[in-house]
Amino acid sequence: MIAFLIRCYPSSWRARYGDEFAALLEERPVGPFDVADILLGALDARRRSRGHAATLSSGRGFTMSLRIGGIAAILAGILWATSLVLASGTILEVDGIVTGLLLVAGAVTLLVALAGLSAFQARAHPLLSWVAFAVPAAGAVVSLVGVAGMTFVGDRPMVGDLSPWYIWVFGTLTVFLGSGLFAIVTYRTAALSRIAAITLGVGSVAVTLAVLIGAVGGVPEAIGIVLTLAGVVSFLVGWCALGVDAIRLDRISAAPRPA
Amino acid sequence: MSLSDGPKHGYAIMQDVERGTGRPMGAGTLYAALARLEERGIIEALPPEDRRRPYRLTAIGATNLAEQLHRLSRFAQMGLRQLGETSP
């Protein structure tokens, strides 16, 4: 009787659940209610198995976005931290073109990372996740406009009285604030590592504070330097840790399940 | 909700649901739900123990469940408040 009921299910379902389902049915007597329930379940499984190939394909697309987002998050963290340190000119003097290229690469990879990881997190919190995507993504685009302006317009006003440098600073600050927002959403959804989210959040707040302190003044320079360094390192570690966690999750999702 | 206090296999989930609702749960209903929840990433299967395979909530599943329960709790509180206000 049990074997007959299980044979009513499609073969793909039997391959995945058949053994454990049989074990469950053997644990208690199967009455008329159970027979009707199982037959309805088999009907449901057959109806759903028609769309199985499509489901698998969309699931694969989802893990791909997680992997790409993870790799991009690691690259974005490294590129942003490196380009900010080089732009400050405190450790190493390099050609402005090199810094500009790094800034552009950082902004582009950050956009890819945000899109990939947000697609993953949006499964649990769609609205919050896409707001957390929109703010830093807008910042990255504005900072790209600023970098392009610095290359082609120079120090002349670009938008109103604002020079490209101010536009870049505004975009970069939005990236940091948006990364903080992204960290809060990541912490809330717990879809990725919460420790990584806290690290990214601390980095984002520290760098934003350092920039604001620098702009307002009245605070010892040493405090600004320590805040900036701690913030950039924390920002770098936070994005890299989120990226590593995303890749780890992708590997788990992509691993073949035992039948 | 049955998985909120740790991983369970199918039979334990059925017993849990039956205890909580006071109604019998069919194996067909249970496995239709398990397949859907697994597909949506709400639960995940652990390695089988003998022939029984335990399932557990994923991080997304736990967040979803907490949100649903909070929403339900707010809805129930609102209903009770309104009932108290309109009752003679």
Short mmCIF file of C-alpha atoms in Angstrom, two decimals, chain A residues 250-257:
data_model
loop_
_atom_site.label_atom_id
_atom_site.label_comp_id
_atom_site.label_asym_id
_atom_site.label_seq_id
_atom_site.Cartn_x
_atom_site.Cartn_y
_atom_site.Cartn_z
CA ASP A 250 26.56 30.22 -2.75
CA ARG A 251 28.74 27.12 -2.44
CA ILE A 252 26.32 25.60 0.08
CA SER A 253 23.34 26.36 -2.20
CA ALA A 254 25.09 25.03 -5.28
CA ALA A 255 26.32 21.82 -3.62
CA PRO A 256 24.46 18.72 -4.84
CA ARG A 257 22.00 17.48 -2.21
#
